[in-house]
Structures are given as structure tokens and as C-alpha cells.
Short mmCIF file of C-alpha atoms and ligand atoms in Angstrom, two decimals:
data_model
loop_
_atom_site.label_atom_id
_atom_site.label_comp_id
_atom_site.label_asym_id
_atom_site.label_seq_id
_atom_site.Cartn_x
_atom_site.Cartn_y
_atom_site.Cartn_z
CA MET A 1 259.11 214.24 160.79
CA LEU A 2 257.48 216.09 163.66
CA ALA A 3 253.96 217.47 163.57
CA VAL A 4 252.30 219.44 166.36
CA ILE A 5 248.52 219.67 166.68
CA LYS A 6 246.81 221.89 169.22
CA THR A 7 243.92 220.62 171.28
CA TYR A 8 242.29 221.25 174.66
CA SER A 9 241.51 219.03 177.61
CA LEU A 10 239.25 219.46 180.63
CA GLU A 11 239.96 220.05 184.27
CA GLY A 12 236.58 220.34 185.96
CA ILE A 13 234.68 222.74 183.72
CA THR A 14 237.76 224.58 182.54
CA GLY A 15 239.79 223.66 179.51
CA TYR A 16 243.59 223.79 179.30
CA PRO A 17 245.79 223.57 176.20
CA VAL A 18 247.46 220.32 175.19
CA ASP A 19 249.96 220.06 172.36
CA ILE A 20 249.96 216.74 170.56
CA GLU A 21 253.48 216.20 169.29
CA VAL A 22 253.69 213.37 166.79
CA ASP A 23 257.19 212.31 165.86
CA VAL A 24 257.59 209.84 163.00
CA GLN A 25 260.98 208.17 162.47
CA GLY A 26 262.38 205.16 160.65
CA GLY A 27 263.52 202.26 162.77
CA VAL A 28 261.62 199.58 164.63
CA PRO A 29 257.90 200.19 163.97
CA GLY A 30 255.80 201.05 166.98
CA PHE A 31 253.16 203.50 168.19
CA ASP A 32 253.71 204.91 171.67
CA ILE A 33 251.61 207.50 173.44
CA VAL A 34 253.41 209.24 176.31
CA GLY A 35 252.68 212.23 178.53
CA LEU A 36 250.59 210.81 181.39
CA ALA A 37 248.06 209.30 179.04
CA GLY A 38 245.34 207.32 180.81
CA ALA A 39 244.05 203.99 179.52
CA SER A 40 241.37 205.66 177.42
CA VAL A 41 243.98 207.78 175.63
CA ARG A 42 246.31 204.84 175.03
CA GLU A 43 243.45 203.06 173.28
CA ALA A 44 243.57 205.88 170.73
CA ARG A 45 246.29 203.93 168.94
CA ASN A 46 243.84 201.26 167.81
CA ARG A 47 241.13 203.68 166.80
CA VAL A 48 243.62 205.87 164.93
CA ARG A 49 245.04 202.90 163.05
CA SER A 50 241.63 201.68 161.84
CA ALA A 51 240.34 205.17 161.14
CA VAL A 52 243.42 206.05 159.05
CA ARG A 53 243.17 202.85 157.02
CA ASN A 54 239.42 203.19 156.52
CA SER A 55 239.87 206.75 155.32
CA SER A 56 242.05 205.52 152.43
CA TYR A 57 245.32 206.65 154.00
CA ASP A 58 248.29 204.51 154.80
CA PHE A 59 249.11 203.43 158.35
CA MET A 60 252.77 202.89 157.52
CA PRO A 61 254.95 200.82 159.80
CA ARG A 62 257.10 203.57 161.36
CA LYS A 63 258.38 204.39 164.80
CA VAL A 64 255.71 206.80 166.00
CA THR A 65 255.91 208.64 169.32
CA VAL A 66 252.97 210.74 170.42
CA ASN A 67 253.66 213.09 173.30
CA LEU A 68 250.85 214.92 175.06
CA ALA A 69 252.34 218.13 176.42
CA PRO A 70 252.38 219.30 179.16
CA ALA A 71 253.43 215.83 180.25
CA ASP A 72 252.75 216.35 183.96
CA THR A 73 248.95 216.40 183.90
CA ALA A 74 246.97 213.18 183.66
CA LYS A 75 244.89 213.01 180.50
CA ASN A 76 241.80 210.99 179.86
CA GLY A 77 239.08 210.54 177.33
CA SER A 78 238.91 209.93 173.63
CA ALA A 79 238.88 213.51 172.34
CA PHE A 80 242.58 213.30 171.41
CA ASP A 81 241.90 210.74 168.65
CA LEU A 82 241.37 213.28 165.91
CA PRO A 83 244.42 215.44 166.62
CA ILE A 84 246.58 212.31 166.98
CA ALA A 85 245.38 210.98 163.62
CA VAL A 86 245.91 214.32 161.89
CA GLY A 87 249.36 214.54 163.51
CA PHE A 88 250.20 211.07 162.22
CA LEU A 89 249.09 211.93 158.68
CA ALA A 90 251.07 215.18 158.74
CA GLY A 91 254.09 213.47 160.33
CA THR A 92 254.07 210.83 157.56
CA GLU A 93 253.64 213.59 154.97
CA GLN A 94 250.34 212.22 153.72
CA ILE A 95 248.78 215.63 154.24
CA PRO A 96 250.49 219.07 154.16
CA GLN A 97 251.39 220.73 157.43
CA ASP A 98 250.81 224.31 156.20
CA ASN A 99 247.76 225.40 158.14
CA ILE A 100 247.22 222.78 160.83
CA ALA A 101 248.64 225.07 163.51
CA GLU A 102 245.75 227.50 163.01
CA TYR A 103 243.15 225.09 164.40
CA ILE A 104 242.26 223.59 167.72
CA MET A 105 241.08 220.06 166.93
CA ILE A 106 238.87 217.95 169.13
CA GLY A 107 237.13 214.66 168.37
CA GLU A 108 236.85 210.94 168.95
CA LEU A 109 237.32 208.62 166.00
CA SER A 110 235.27 205.59 165.18
CA LEU A 111 236.97 202.67 163.46
CA ASP A 112 235.45 203.52 160.10
CA GLY A 113 237.02 206.99 160.15
CA GLY A 114 233.93 208.86 161.37
CA ILE A 115 234.18 211.52 164.07
CA ARG A 116 232.11 210.99 167.18
CA ARG A 117 230.77 213.67 169.53
CA VAL A 118 232.69 214.34 172.72
CA ASN A 119 231.69 215.65 176.12
CA GLY A 120 232.59 219.13 177.25
CA ILE A 121 232.80 220.95 173.90
CA LEU A 122 231.30 224.12 175.35
CA PRO A 123 233.79 224.57 178.22
CA LEU A 124 236.69 223.45 176.01
CA LEU A 125 235.95 226.02 173.33
CA ILE A 126 235.21 228.81 175.79
CA SER A 127 238.56 228.29 177.51
CA ALA A 128 240.44 228.12 174.21
CA LEU A 129 238.71 231.28 173.00
CA GLN A 130 239.71 233.05 176.19
CA ASP A 131 243.30 231.99 175.50
CA GLY A 132 243.10 233.72 172.12
CA HIS A 133 242.35 230.77 169.81
CA LYS A 134 239.74 231.44 167.15
CA LYS A 135 239.44 228.47 164.80
CA PHE A 136 238.16 225.05 165.79
CA ILE A 137 237.54 221.70 164.21
CA VAL A 138 234.95 219.75 166.21
CA PRO A 139 232.70 216.73 165.67
CA TYR A 140 229.65 217.45 163.55
CA ASP A 141 227.38 216.18 166.32
CA ASN A 142 228.72 218.86 168.68
CA ALA A 143 227.90 221.67 166.23
CA LYS A 144 224.78 222.89 167.98
CA GLU A 145 226.48 223.20 171.36
CA ALA A 146 229.45 225.01 169.82
CA SER A 147 227.19 227.37 167.88
CA TYR A 148 226.36 229.35 171.03
CA ILE A 149 229.91 230.55 171.43
CA ILE A 150 230.17 234.04 170.07
CA GLY A 151 233.45 234.86 168.35
CA ALA A 152 234.52 231.29 167.62
CA GLU A 153 235.00 230.07 164.05
CA VAL A 154 233.82 226.50 164.34
CA TYR A 155 234.10 223.89 161.60
CA ALA A 156 231.97 220.86 162.36
CA LEU A 157 233.10 217.83 160.40
CA SER A 158 231.96 214.25 160.42
CA SER A 159 234.95 212.24 159.22
CA LEU A 160 238.72 212.14 159.25
CA SER A 161 238.84 212.29 155.46
CA ASP A 162 236.67 215.44 155.50
CA VAL A 163 239.09 217.02 157.96
CA CYS A 164 242.00 216.19 155.66
CA SER A 165 240.20 217.53 152.58
CA PHE A 166 239.27 220.67 154.46
CA LEU A 167 242.81 221.25 155.75
CA GLY A 168 244.23 220.56 152.30
CA GLY A 169 241.91 223.12 150.72
CA ILE A 170 240.20 220.48 148.58
CA MET A 171 236.87 220.86 150.35
CA ALA A 172 235.33 224.23 151.23
CA LYS A 173 233.38 224.45 154.45
CA GLU A 174 231.50 227.32 156.08
CA PRO A 175 231.85 227.85 159.81
CA VAL A 176 228.82 226.94 161.95
CA PRO A 177 226.46 229.96 162.20
CA ASN A 178 225.86 231.36 165.68
CA THR A 179 222.66 230.37 167.45
CA GLN A 180 220.90 233.19 169.28
CA TYR A 181 220.15 232.31 172.89
CA GLU A 182 216.41 232.32 173.61
CA SER A 183 216.06 233.58 177.14
CA THR A 184 212.30 233.24 177.02
CA ALA A 185 212.23 229.51 177.54
CA ALA A 186 208.50 228.91 177.46
CA ILE A 187 207.10 227.72 180.78
CA SER A 188 205.15 225.11 178.84
CA LYS A 189 208.42 223.31 178.14
CA TYR A 190 208.55 222.25 181.78
CA GLY A 191 205.43 220.15 181.30
CA VAL A 192 203.86 221.28 184.60
CA ASP A 193 202.17 224.45 185.74
CA MET A 194 201.06 225.84 189.08
CA ALA A 195 197.56 226.11 187.62
CA ASP A 196 197.39 222.28 187.58
CA VAL A 197 197.70 222.16 191.36
CA LYS A 198 194.27 222.52 192.94
CA GLY A 199 193.86 224.13 196.34
CA GLN A 200 197.11 224.23 198.31
CA SER A 201 197.13 228.02 198.38
CA CYS A 202 199.33 228.11 201.51
CA ALA A 203 201.93 225.81 200.01
CA LYS A 204 201.93 227.75 196.75
CA ARG A 205 202.42 230.99 198.62
CA ALA A 206 205.35 229.44 200.51
CA LEU A 207 206.88 228.26 197.23
CA GLU A 208 206.58 231.74 195.78
CA ILE A 209 208.36 233.24 198.79
CA ALA A 210 211.05 230.57 198.74
CA VAL A 211 211.80 231.11 195.07
CA ALA A 212 211.63 234.90 195.35
CA GLY A 213 214.25 235.00 198.10
CA GLY A 214 216.29 231.92 197.17
CA HIS A 215 215.30 230.12 200.37
CA ASN A 216 215.61 226.37 200.78
CA MET A 217 212.39 224.68 201.79
CA LEU A 218 210.89 221.55 203.27
CA LEU A 219 207.45 220.26 202.34
CA CYS A 220 205.92 218.04 204.97
CA GLY A 221 202.67 216.14 204.55
CA PRO A 222 200.82 212.85 204.08
CA PRO A 223 201.28 210.58 201.05
CA GLY A 224 199.56 211.81 197.90
CA ALA A 225 199.17 215.36 199.18
CA GLY A 226 200.93 216.73 196.12
CA LYS A 227 204.39 217.46 197.52
CA THR A 228 206.21 216.05 194.54
CA MET A 229 203.82 217.82 192.19
CA LEU A 230 204.41 221.16 193.93
CA ALA A 231 208.18 220.74 193.92
CA LYS A 232 208.16 220.05 190.18
CA CYS A 233 206.45 223.39 189.64
CA VAL A 234 209.28 225.33 191.27
CA PRO A 235 211.41 225.81 188.13
CA THR A 236 208.33 227.19 186.34
CA ILE A 237 208.20 230.19 188.65
CA MET A 238 211.93 230.85 188.73
CA PRO A 239 213.21 233.72 186.57
CA ASP A 240 214.51 232.62 183.15
CA MET A 241 218.18 231.75 183.07
CA THR A 242 220.36 234.54 181.77
CA PHE A 243 222.79 233.69 178.97
CA GLU A 244 225.64 233.52 181.50
CA GLU A 245 223.68 231.16 183.76
CA ALA A 246 222.74 229.00 180.78
CA ILE A 247 226.38 228.83 179.68
CA GLU A 248 227.55 227.87 183.15
CA THR A 249 224.86 225.22 183.53
CA THR A 250 225.53 223.86 180.05
CA LYS A 251 229.26 223.60 180.79
CA ILE A 252 228.48 221.23 183.65
CA HIS A 253 225.96 219.18 181.68
CA SER A 254 228.37 219.09 178.76
CA VAL A 255 231.21 217.72 180.88
CA ALA A 256 228.81 215.12 182.25
CA GLY A 257 227.78 214.17 178.70
CA LYS A 258 224.21 215.23 179.31
CA THR A 259 223.58 217.89 176.68
CA ASP A 260 221.38 216.87 173.82
CA GLY A 261 222.70 217.34 170.33
CA GLU A 262 219.62 219.08 168.97
CA GLN A 263 219.20 221.64 171.70
CA GLY A 264 222.89 222.09 172.44
CA MET A 265 222.29 224.39 175.38
CA VAL A 266 220.55 223.86 178.71
CA THR A 267 217.96 226.64 178.63
CA LEU A 268 215.52 225.38 181.25
CA ARG A 269 216.38 225.48 184.93
CA PRO A 270 217.51 222.02 185.99
CA PHE A 271 215.30 219.98 188.31
CA ARG A 272 217.31 217.10 189.72
CA THR A 273 215.85 214.36 191.86
CA PRO A 274 218.57 212.01 193.05
CA HIS A 275 217.04 208.85 194.48
CA HIS A 276 217.69 208.11 198.14
CA THR A 277 219.65 205.04 197.13
CA ALA A 278 221.97 207.18 194.98
CA SER A 279 225.66 206.74 195.72
CA LEU A 280 227.78 209.48 197.18
CA PHE A 281 229.61 209.81 193.87
CA SER A 282 226.47 210.28 191.87
CA LEU A 283 225.24 212.88 194.35
CA ILE A 284 228.32 215.01 194.85
CA GLY A 285 230.48 213.92 191.90
CA GLY A 286 233.83 212.22 191.59
CA GLY A 287 234.68 208.63 190.82
CA ALA A 288 237.18 207.48 188.26
CA GLN A 289 236.15 210.08 185.69
CA SER A 290 235.61 212.87 188.25
CA LYS A 291 232.27 213.64 186.69
CA PRO A 292 230.04 216.31 188.18
CA GLY A 293 227.34 214.92 190.47
CA GLU A 294 223.66 215.73 190.97
CA VAL A 295 224.45 218.80 193.09
CA SER A 296 226.34 220.30 190.15
CA LEU A 297 223.82 219.19 187.55
CA ALA A 298 221.28 221.10 189.67
CA HIS A 299 223.39 224.28 189.44
CA ASN A 300 221.13 227.31 188.83
CA GLY A 301 218.10 225.10 189.36
CA VAL A 302 216.50 222.85 191.94
CA LEU A 303 217.80 219.85 193.87
CA PHE A 304 214.78 217.92 195.11
CA LEU A 305 215.23 215.37 197.86
CA ASP A 306 211.97 213.44 197.86
CA GLU A 307 211.31 211.54 201.12
CA MET A 308 214.28 213.08 202.88
CA PRO A 309 214.29 210.74 205.92
CA GLU A 310 215.09 207.85 203.57
CA TYR A 311 218.47 209.32 202.62
CA ASN A 312 221.61 208.36 204.42
CA LYS A 313 222.44 211.05 206.98
CA LYS A 314 226.14 211.09 206.14
CA THR A 315 225.36 211.48 202.45
CA LEU A 316 223.09 214.42 203.20
CA GLU A 317 225.70 216.10 205.31
CA THR A 318 228.00 216.39 202.31
CA LEU A 319 225.47 218.91 201.01
CA ARG A 320 226.67 221.42 203.58
CA GLN A 321 229.52 222.72 201.44
CA PRO A 322 227.43 223.40 198.34
CA LEU A 323 224.66 224.91 200.44
CA GLU A 324 227.14 227.31 202.06
CA ASP A 325 229.51 228.09 199.18
CA GLY A 326 227.62 227.18 196.02
CA THR A 327 230.47 224.88 194.96
CA ILE A 328 231.57 221.32 195.60
CA THR A 329 235.09 219.99 195.80
CA VAL A 330 235.54 216.61 194.23
CA SER A 331 238.71 214.73 194.95
CA ARG A 332 240.77 213.04 192.31
CA VAL A 333 244.03 211.23 192.38
CA GLN A 334 246.56 213.74 193.76
CA ARG A 335 244.34 216.78 193.37
CA THR A 336 240.87 218.17 193.65
CA ILE A 337 238.42 219.66 191.21
CA GLU A 338 235.83 222.26 192.05
CA TYR A 339 232.46 222.27 190.33
CA PRO A 340 229.77 224.92 190.70
CA ALA A 341 226.84 223.68 192.80
CA SER A 342 224.52 226.52 193.58
CA PHE A 343 220.97 225.25 193.73
CA MET A 344 217.73 225.73 195.58
CA LEU A 345 217.14 222.78 197.89
CA ILE A 346 213.64 221.43 198.23
CA ALA A 347 213.07 218.48 200.48
CA SER A 348 209.89 216.57 201.15
CA MET A 349 208.89 214.18 203.90
CA ASN A 350 205.96 212.58 205.62
CA PRO A 351 205.43 213.88 209.16
CA CYS A 352 205.60 210.37 210.66
CA PRO A 353 205.93 206.72 209.58
CA CYS A 354 202.21 206.34 208.82
CA GLY A 355 202.25 209.73 207.15
CA PHE A 356 199.12 211.26 208.67
CA ASP A 357 200.31 213.06 211.80
CA GLY A 358 198.54 216.43 211.83
CA SER A 359 196.42 215.63 208.78
CA ARG A 360 192.70 216.37 208.74
CA LEU A 361 192.16 213.46 206.37
CA ARG A 362 193.05 210.53 208.63
CA GLU A 363 194.15 209.62 212.17
CA CYS A 364 197.82 209.04 212.80
CA THR A 365 198.49 205.55 214.12
CA CYS A 366 202.10 206.09 215.23
CA THR A 367 203.34 206.00 218.81
CA PRO A 368 205.32 208.99 220.12
CA LEU A 369 208.44 206.82 220.10
CA GLU A 370 207.96 205.89 216.44
CA LYS A 371 207.53 209.55 215.57
CA ARG A 372 210.65 210.55 217.47
CA LYS A 373 212.73 207.83 215.83
CA TYR A 374 211.49 208.84 212.40
CA ARG A 375 212.35 212.49 212.88
CA ALA A 376 215.75 211.65 214.32
CA ARG A 377 216.63 210.27 210.89
CA ILE A 378 216.67 213.72 209.38
CA SER A 379 220.03 215.40 209.19
CA GLY A 380 220.20 218.26 211.71
CA PRO A 381 222.86 220.26 209.85
CA LEU A 382 220.79 220.06 206.69
CA LEU A 383 217.62 221.13 208.47
CA ASP A 384 219.59 224.08 209.77
CA ARG A 385 220.01 225.35 206.25
CA ILE A 386 216.33 225.30 205.39
CA ASP A 387 214.53 228.62 205.87
CA ILE A 388 210.96 227.63 205.14
CA TYR A 389 209.01 224.63 206.44
CA VAL A 390 205.55 224.16 205.11
CA ASP A 391 202.83 221.68 205.95
CA VAL A 392 201.01 220.31 202.94
CA ASP A 393 197.81 218.47 203.75
CA GLY A 394 195.91 216.51 201.13
CA VAL A 395 193.17 218.37 199.31
CA GLU A 396 189.55 217.27 199.59
CA TYR A 397 187.43 216.01 196.74
CA GLY A 398 185.56 219.30 196.36
CA GLU A 399 188.78 221.23 195.92
CA LEU A 400 190.08 218.82 193.31
CA LYS A 401 186.91 219.00 191.31
CA ASN A 402 186.11 222.71 191.46
CA ASN A 403 187.01 224.85 188.52
CA VAL A 404 187.87 228.07 190.30
CA ALA A 405 190.47 229.88 188.21
CA VAL A 406 193.86 229.56 189.83
CA GLU A 407 196.98 231.50 189.08
CA THR A 408 199.29 230.22 186.41
CA SER A 409 203.03 229.83 186.80
CA ALA A 410 203.52 232.83 184.50
CA GLN A 411 201.56 235.09 186.84
CA ILE A 412 203.47 233.99 189.92
CA LYS A 413 206.77 234.19 188.07
CA SER A 414 206.23 237.85 187.20
CA ARG A 415 205.93 238.69 190.93
CA VAL A 416 209.02 236.63 191.68
CA GLU A 417 210.93 238.51 188.99
CA ARG A 418 210.01 241.88 190.50
CA ALA A 419 211.12 240.76 193.96
CA ARG A 420 214.38 239.43 192.49
CA GLU A 421 214.99 242.75 190.77
CA ILE A 422 214.70 244.57 194.10
CA GLN A 423 217.24 242.16 195.61
CA ARG A 424 219.58 242.48 192.64
CA LYS A 425 219.72 246.23 193.17
CA ARG A 426 220.09 245.87 196.93
CA PHE A 427 223.01 243.46 196.68
CA ALA A 428 224.65 244.96 193.56
CA GLY A 429 228.38 244.24 193.57
CA LYS A 430 228.20 241.95 196.59
CA GLY A 431 228.51 238.68 194.71
CA PHE A 432 225.09 237.30 195.60
CA TYR A 433 221.54 238.16 194.61
CA THR A 434 219.09 236.80 197.12
CA ASN A 435 217.94 237.50 200.66
CA ALA A 436 218.66 233.94 201.72
CA LYS A 437 222.39 234.58 201.34
CA MET A 438 222.55 237.60 203.68
CA THR A 439 225.09 237.50 206.49
CA ASN A 440 224.17 238.60 209.99
CA ALA A 441 225.67 242.04 209.41
CA GLN A 442 223.69 242.42 206.21
CA ILE A 443 220.52 241.32 207.96
CA LYS A 444 221.07 244.15 210.45
CA LYS A 445 221.61 246.60 207.64
CA TYR A 446 218.78 245.63 205.32
CA CYS A 447 216.13 244.38 207.71
CA ALA A 448 215.35 247.24 210.07
CA LEU A 449 212.53 246.19 212.39
CA SER A 450 210.00 248.37 214.20
CA SER A 451 209.59 247.82 217.93
CA ASP A 452 206.28 246.02 217.26
CA CYS A 453 208.07 243.59 214.97
CA GLU A 454 210.77 243.08 217.60
CA LYS A 455 208.13 242.33 220.22
CA LEU A 456 206.42 239.77 218.02
CA LEU A 457 209.74 238.08 217.35
CA GLU A 458 210.54 238.01 221.04
CA SER A 459 207.31 236.27 221.91
CA ALA A 460 207.77 233.76 219.07
CA PHE A 461 211.29 233.07 220.29
CA ALA A 462 209.96 231.95 223.66
CA ARG A 463 206.82 230.24 222.40
CA LEU A 464 208.44 228.23 219.63
CA LYS A 465 211.69 227.65 221.50
CA LEU A 466 213.60 229.10 218.58
CA SER A 467 217.35 229.21 218.24
CA ALA A 468 219.24 232.36 217.28
CA ARG A 469 219.57 230.79 213.85
CA GLY A 470 215.85 230.22 213.61
CA LEU A 471 215.36 233.88 214.37
CA THR A 472 217.60 235.13 211.57
CA ARG A 473 215.77 232.82 209.16
CA ILE A 474 212.46 234.41 210.10
CA VAL A 475 213.87 237.87 209.47
CA LYS A 476 215.32 236.86 206.11
CA THR A 477 212.04 235.31 205.04
CA ALA A 478 210.16 238.42 206.22
CA ARG A 479 212.52 240.53 204.07
CA THR A 480 211.49 238.47 201.05
CA ILE A 481 207.80 238.77 201.90
CA ALA A 482 208.18 242.55 202.07
CA ASP A 483 210.03 242.51 198.73
CA LEU A 484 207.15 240.62 197.17
CA ARG A 485 204.91 243.48 198.36
CA GLU A 486 207.53 245.81 196.84
CA SER A 487 207.86 247.52 200.20
CA GLU A 488 211.06 248.77 201.75
CA ALA A 489 209.75 248.48 205.32
CA ILE A 490 209.21 245.07 206.89
CA GLN A 491 205.79 245.08 208.54
CA ILE A 492 204.40 243.11 211.40
CA ALA A 493 202.30 240.97 209.01
CA ASP A 494 205.49 239.98 207.16
CA ILE A 495 207.09 238.82 210.39
CA ALA A 496 203.93 236.99 211.42
CA GLU A 497 203.81 235.12 208.13
CA ALA A 498 207.52 234.28 208.28
CA ILE A 499 207.04 232.87 211.79
CA GLN A 500 204.45 230.45 210.42
CA TYR A 501 207.12 228.91 208.25
CA ARG A 502 209.14 228.02 211.33
CA ALA A 503 206.23 226.92 213.48
CA ARG A 504 206.72 223.21 212.95
CA SER A 505 209.38 221.96 215.23
CA LEU A 506 210.85 218.82 213.76
CA HIS A 507 213.08 218.35 216.75
CA GLN A 508 210.25 217.50 219.13
N1 ATP B 601 196.42 219.67 194.83
C1 ATP B 601 196.37 218.80 193.83
N2 ATP B 601 195.84 219.16 192.67
C2 ATP B 601 195.81 218.30 191.63
N3 ATP B 601 196.25 217.05 191.68
C3 ATP B 601 196.79 216.62 192.83
C4 ATP B 601 196.88 217.48 193.97
N4 ATP B 601 197.46 216.80 194.97
C5 ATP B 601 197.75 215.58 194.47
N5 ATP B 601 197.34 215.46 193.20
C6 ATP B 601 197.45 214.27 192.35
O1 ATP B 601 197.94 213.22 193.16
C7 ATP B 601 199.15 212.69 192.64
C8 ATP B 601 200.11 212.38 193.76
O2 ATP B 601 200.68 213.56 194.24
P1 ATP B 601 202.20 213.64 194.64
O3 ATP B 601 202.95 212.49 194.07
O4 ATP B 601 202.69 214.98 194.33
O5 ATP B 601 202.04 213.42 196.19
P2 ATP B 601 203.15 213.36 197.31
O6 ATP B 601 202.71 214.31 198.36
O7 ATP B 601 204.46 213.57 196.70
O8 ATP B 601 202.97 211.91 197.85
P3 ATP B 601 204.04 210.89 198.45
O9 ATP B 601 204.26 211.27 199.88
O10 ATP B 601 203.34 209.58 198.32
O11 ATP B 601 205.25 211.00 197.61
C9 ATP B 601 199.66 213.74 191.69
O12 ATP B 601 200.35 213.19 190.61
C10 ATP B 601 198.41 214.42 191.23
O13 ATP B 601 197.89 213.77 190.11
MG1 MG B 602 206.12 212.33 196.48
ZN1 ZN B 603 201.67 208.57 211.95
#
């Protein structure tokens, strides 16, 4: 007898339908899985056999053929276990077939007949819902993640025998209730706050501007100056993720198997810190499983490259695509997968090998040659995509110990939100939301400069030996500074401040 069970599989962060056709015949007993099934799918046979037996059903010796249709796409993972087992039980007439076609079933089986959580439930269900499917049977441990999907009727079950009882109408089960998305993810959940950082008012101001306008930034300063601490505060002053952003970010984390069962949804902006020894795969994604990499896990959040000169130049240069397009293409056998990868880049570095060049705290002991060699290690193309450079010098004892009230992340964040709102209106319908993403034509349109501003720019161009690119960065940053003042006109002080953030020439 033939039984067909509907399920979904993942391609990147999009799900596509797979029909599991289980044909049971007499003849020489066997259990074959066909339809471009990868090794992990072929192993389903063993799990299904044990799970069926341990759920008090009969794994009868029959000629069983399982076809995963469409047969021309490679399939991987263990999420086909449950539909294969249900198909087998229906095909051998151990359970009725009546209503199995109503459900999309997803789940891995353990040998004792339990159902294990799978990666990617959120994107799988969203795609299936978009295709018009409404009812789902998923692992109990994926319930929280699935509960955010409005309009889906999700049954979260923990064993194969429960699924059979439920399908057979022996056991009643309520669908998982929807969870309301909390957009007000408390800043305290980040575990850091701008108020913890003493002194450093210039660096904090630069961070505020960078976040407000979506600018990438580089923090440069001696060891222990607080660069890492400052970078960690960045997500605390970013606007809360909208529901759509949270869904998109969660899809990626879900595919990577990084959502936690209790929370279900990624509600805080990601802060990813790939180590400089990280492999190319772990940074940009790919490998045998084509998992998303750090750049995608940082989507809608921050990618922090601590000690940038330590990273391999070639590795860093692969960041060009995500920095330009907000996506990354990961290659796979015979085809490619695109993952979202739109993040704010923050890099940190010491100014020289000893770390104290330009510091008021200690003399630098490096020779000019050592300094040049050190700076040559930084990737030029990457540097080209950073709008704001800021020098962070260590704070002095007095500053660390004084108790002057400093602004909290919440206070800074409210200014950032207002500046973002101005940009959202300005760029409505253009497909981007921040000043950093303006093209040259848009810069002309939205950044009208007075002749005084032009003159100041001209003198900076000569004095700082700027490139044309450097110049457009200054104007973009000045636009953001004016937005933070909630002013339409860019003033000379805005330009002057923006110039400061280009003043350090790392190419010297
Ligand atoms: N401005 C500050 N206010 C409060 N604490 C600070 C400040 N600067 C540094 N610290 C303290 O010093 C520690 C070291 O700072 P951090 O790791 O951020 O420095 P860093 O600039 O990243 O140094 P490195 O170059 O060695 O990585 C912090 O964990 C923090 O406890
Ligand atoms: Mg550090
Ligand atoms: Zn030095």
C-alpha cells in the first residue's frame, strides 16, 4: 500500500515542500530510501525501525520503498524521520490514513520512539504557511519557536506513539497557543550598559553617531582602553528589533541550530565576535551542511572584529559582499545558497605593535618600520567601507573613580531612535533605512551643503590627503550628525565633527 506524508525541507532559510511516498509491498524484505537522500537521511531507516518497535508497533519484514519527491534536490538532515515512520505505519495499515494528508510533519526520532527537536522550524513553517498549509505536527521541544507564527495550527508532540494516537483520534491535543512578540527587549538583558563605561565621552559620541546612521566603525587605542567594552554596548543603543527583523534573525539562528528552546525567538540584537583564528566557513558560512556563518548570525546586529590586524587579510576581504549587499552567497555542491548578512561592522585595533602610539598614558616604543608593517596588515578594501574611525585612549584613575552621573544606554537609544525615524521617512520606499547606505546621487540630493561647508571640506581634503571616497563618508556622517540634532540643514559644526572621524590616516 502507498502512503504519502507531506513535509518541508530547507534551502538556505527558505523551506520547500517534500512529499514522502512510502510504498509497502510483499516480496523480498528491504527498506530503501531514494530521491537524492544524503547519508543523514539514509540513516533514518535505523532510527525508524527502532522507534517503531519501541512504540509497540510492528516493523514487519516487507519490501519498503521510501521516495523523497521531488527527487532532483539533495536532501539532508534527520527531520524526515517522523514522516517516514508515519508513512510506514500507514503503508502497513497499522494506523488509518484518513487525515494524515492534512498535516505537515517534521521531526527527528530517537531510538526509543521519542521525537527530537530539529533545526529550522521557524523558516520551515513560515514557508509552508505561505504555500497555504495550516496544520503542523512538530517536535515538542520546538513548540516555543513555532508559537510565534501567527495563523499556523501547530501540534507539538513528544513521541511517535503520541502522533499515532493523535492522528487516530484517540488522544485529543490543543494547538500551541501563539506567543506575543515583546518588542521591548529590556536593555538590561544585554548585561552591559553605556553607564558602566567611565569617561570616553568622545568614543561614546562616535558610537551614537555610528549606530544612528548605520555606519561601520573602527576603534583604535592601547590595550585595556575599553574598546571591547564599548563595542559590547553597541547593541544596547540600537533600536529594538521589529517583529519582522526578529523573525528574519531567528530564521538564520534556527537553521544554524542556535535558538534556545525556552526563548524560541531571537529578540535581542545579535553581537557576534568571531575569533581571528576562525575558519572561512565559520565566518561566511558553507561547509558540508551549508550552515550560515558568523556574518549571517550577526544579521540585524553587530559583527565585532576584535584586534582586526590579527585576522587573515583574504578572510576579511570576503566581507566585502555582505558589507555592500547585506547578503552572502555560500556555495554548495552544484549550486549556491544566499543568506542574509546585514550587520553593523565594528573593528578594533591597537595603533601599533606596542599599542601606545599616540597615547597620553605611555611612550610608544615601536620604530616607524614596525608601525608601517603593522598597519599594512589591515585589509584596505575593508577599511574603505568604514565611515568612522575613533581613537580611544585609556582613561585615568580619577575618571574611573569619579561618580559623575553618565548617560545610560536607554537615554542614548532614544536619540538614536529619533534620528532613525527621520531617516526612515527620508528613505521611505527606497529599500534601505540609513544614511550610511546612500549612493552618490542620493548624497547630492539629501546632503545640500552651504558654501562655508564646502570650503571646510575642501581644506580638509588637501590637509588630510583624503580620497573622493573619504569625502563622501564625511558628508554621510555629517548627515547623521545633523539628524541627531533633528535638523534638516547640515551645518559647519556637523562637517567639522565628521572630519574628526576621518582624521587618523591608517595608510601612513
Ligand atoms: N572607561 C572605562 N570605564 C570602566 N571600565 C573600564 C573602562 N575602560 C576599561 N575598563 C575596564 O578595563 C577592562 C578592559 O577593557 P577592554 O577589554 O574593553 O579593553 P580593550 O581596549 O579591548 O583592550 P585590549 O586592546 O587589550 O583588547 C574592562 O573589562 C573594564 O573592566
Ligand atoms: Mg579588547
Ligand atoms: Zn608602539
